[in-house]
Amino acid sequence: MRIRTALAMVAIGLTSACAGPSTADEEPGRLQFSNSTVAPDTRPVVNYREAYDNAHRFATIWVRKDLDRATWRSRLAELATSDLRGQIYTDAFPQPVAATLRGDLAPRISRPDHIEFVVDTDDGVTAIVTVPVDSHWRVARIRPA
């Protein structure tokens, strides 16, 4: 008899514990656990190394004057987003005046939705913005910093 009473009390306790907080405390997109709220992390996994490597490769190719125009464009396009790729294949995307990189890339902005690197060239400092596309980092923009 005591065991049945104890089991009944445990069952009642579990039922009320599983009921969770009142609906007044709930927010869409959040998981509710008794007295705490946990927001799920929906940001992409940041693979900083891939973003850095692609930005560095892009910058290295971008300043090369020894490549013919078609090869130069196709190598840059491999590392670019579809929007930038479309620009690369137009005459509006001229080859840069810069011919050498001075030093290494340095991160300036690092967020889950984009990472911006800067690099000093013989024509001034250049910013290279990378964004995640289909779980890979691609160059979205290159501009004077």
Coordinates of C-alpha atoms in Angstrom, one line a residue:
M1 CA 0.0 0.0 0.0
R2 CA 2.8 2.4 0.9
I3 CA 4.6 1.6 -2.4
R4 CA 1.4 2.4 -4.4
T5 CA 1.0 5.7 -2.6
A6 CA 4.7 6.6 -3.2
L7 CA 4.4 5.7 -6.9
A8 CA 1.2 7.8 -7.2
M9 CA 3.0 10.8 -5.6
V10 CA 6.0 10.4 -7.9
A11 CA 3.6 10.2 -10.9
I12 CA 1.8 13.4 -9.8
G13 CA 5.1 15.1 -9.3
L14 CA 6.4 14.1 -12.8
T15 CA 3.2 15.1 -14.4
S16 CA 3.3 18.6 -13.0
A17 CA 7.1 18.9 -13.7
C18 CA 6.5 17.9 -17.3
A19 CA 3.7 20.4 -17.7
G20 CA 6.3 23.2 -17.9
P21 CA 5.7 26.9 -17.5
S22 CA 2.6 28.7 -18.3
T23 CA 2.0 29.8 -21.9
A24 CA 2.3 33.4 -20.8
D25 CA 6.1 32.8 -20.4
E26 CA 6.6 31.1 -23.7
E27 CA 8.3 32.8 -26.7
P28 CA 8.3 31.4 -30.2
G29 CA 11.7 29.9 -31.1
R30 CA 12.7 29.2 -27.6
L31 CA 12.8 25.9 -25.7
Q32 CA 11.2 26.1 -22.2
F33 CA 12.6 24.1 -19.3
S34 CA 10.9 24.7 -15.9
N35 CA 12.5 28.0 -14.7
S36 CA 15.0 28.5 -17.5
T37 CA 14.9 29.4 -21.2
V38 CA 17.4 28.1 -23.7
A39 CA 17.6 29.6 -27.2
P40 CA 18.7 27.2 -29.9
D41 CA 21.8 28.2 -31.7
T42 CA 20.9 28.4 -35.4
R43 CA 24.1 30.2 -36.6
P44 CA 26.2 28.3 -39.1
V45 CA 29.3 26.7 -37.9
V46 CA 32.1 29.1 -38.6
N47 CA 35.1 27.5 -40.3
Y48 CA 37.4 30.5 -39.9
R49 CA 40.3 28.6 -41.6
E50 CA 38.3 28.1 -44.8
A51 CA 37.2 31.7 -44.9
Y52 CA 40.8 32.8 -44.4
D53 CA 42.3 30.4 -47.0
N54 CA 39.7 31.4 -49.6
A55 CA 40.2 35.1 -49.0
H56 CA 44.0 34.7 -49.1
R57 CA 43.8 32.7 -52.4
F58 CA 41.5 35.3 -53.9
A59 CA 43.8 38.2 -52.9
T60 CA 46.9 36.3 -54.3
I61 CA 45.2 35.7 -57.6
W62 CA 43.6 39.2 -57.7
V63 CA 47.0 40.9 -57.8
R64 CA 48.6 38.6 -60.4
K65 CA 49.5 40.5 -63.6
D66 CA 51.1 37.5 -65.3
L67 CA 47.8 35.6 -65.8
D68 CA 45.9 36.1 -69.0
R69 CA 42.5 37.7 -68.5
A70 CA 40.4 34.5 -69.0
T71 CA 42.5 32.5 -66.6
W72 CA 42.5 35.3 -64.0
R73 CA 38.7 35.6 -64.1
S74 CA 38.1 31.8 -63.9
R75 CA 40.4 31.4 -60.9
L76 CA 38.8 34.3 -59.0
A77 CA 35.3 33.0 -59.9
E78 CA 36.0 29.6 -58.3
L79 CA 36.3 31.4 -54.9
A80 CA 33.4 33.9 -55.4
T81 CA 29.7 34.0 -54.6
S82 CA 27.4 33.8 -57.6
D83 CA 26.8 37.5 -57.5
L84 CA 30.5 38.4 -57.5
R85 CA 31.2 35.7 -60.1
G86 CA 28.7 37.5 -62.4
Q87 CA 30.7 40.7 -61.9
I88 CA 34.0 39.1 -62.5
Y89 CA 33.1 38.1 -66.0
T90 CA 32.1 41.7 -67.0
D91 CA 34.3 44.6 -68.0
A92 CA 33.1 46.5 -64.9
F93 CA 35.4 44.3 -62.9
P94 CA 38.9 45.6 -63.9
Q95 CA 42.2 44.1 -62.9
P96 CA 43.6 46.0 -59.9
V97 CA 46.4 48.5 -60.0
A98 CA 48.0 46.6 -57.1
A99 CA 50.6 44.0 -58.0
T100 CA 51.8 42.7 -54.7
L101 CA 50.5 41.9 -51.2
R102 CA 52.4 43.4 -48.3
G103 CA 52.1 41.0 -45.4
D104 CA 49.3 38.7 -44.5
L105 CA 45.5 39.0 -44.3
A106 CA 44.2 40.3 -41.0
P107 CA 40.6 39.8 -39.8
R108 CA 38.7 43.1 -39.3
I109 CA 35.1 41.8 -38.7
S110 CA 34.2 38.3 -37.7
R111 CA 30.5 37.4 -37.5
P112 CA 28.6 34.2 -38.3
D113 CA 27.2 35.7 -41.4
H114 CA 30.4 37.3 -42.8
I115 CA 34.1 37.6 -42.1
E116 CA 36.0 40.6 -43.5
F117 CA 39.8 40.5 -43.9
V118 CA 42.1 43.3 -44.8
V119 CA 45.4 43.1 -46.6
D120 CA 47.9 45.8 -47.4
T121 CA 48.9 46.0 -51.1
D122 CA 51.3 48.2 -53.0
D123 CA 48.1 50.2 -54.0
G124 CA 46.7 50.6 -50.5
V125 CA 44.7 48.5 -48.0
T126 CA 42.1 46.2 -49.5
A127 CA 39.1 44.6 -47.7
I128 CA 37.9 41.1 -48.7
V129 CA 34.5 40.1 -47.4
T130 CA 33.6 36.4 -47.2
V131 CA 30.2 34.9 -46.6
P132 CA 28.9 31.4 -46.0
V133 CA 27.3 29.8 -49.1
D134 CA 26.1 26.2 -48.9
S135 CA 28.4 25.5 -45.9
H136 CA 31.5 27.0 -47.6
W137 CA 33.0 30.4 -47.4
R138 CA 33.0 32.4 -50.6
V139 CA 34.3 35.9 -51.4
A140 CA 31.4 38.3 -51.8
R141 CA 33.2 41.6 -52.2
I142 CA 36.6 43.2 -52.6
R143 CA 37.0 46.9 -52.1
P144 CA 39.4 49.5 -50.8
A145 CA 39.4 49.5 -47.0

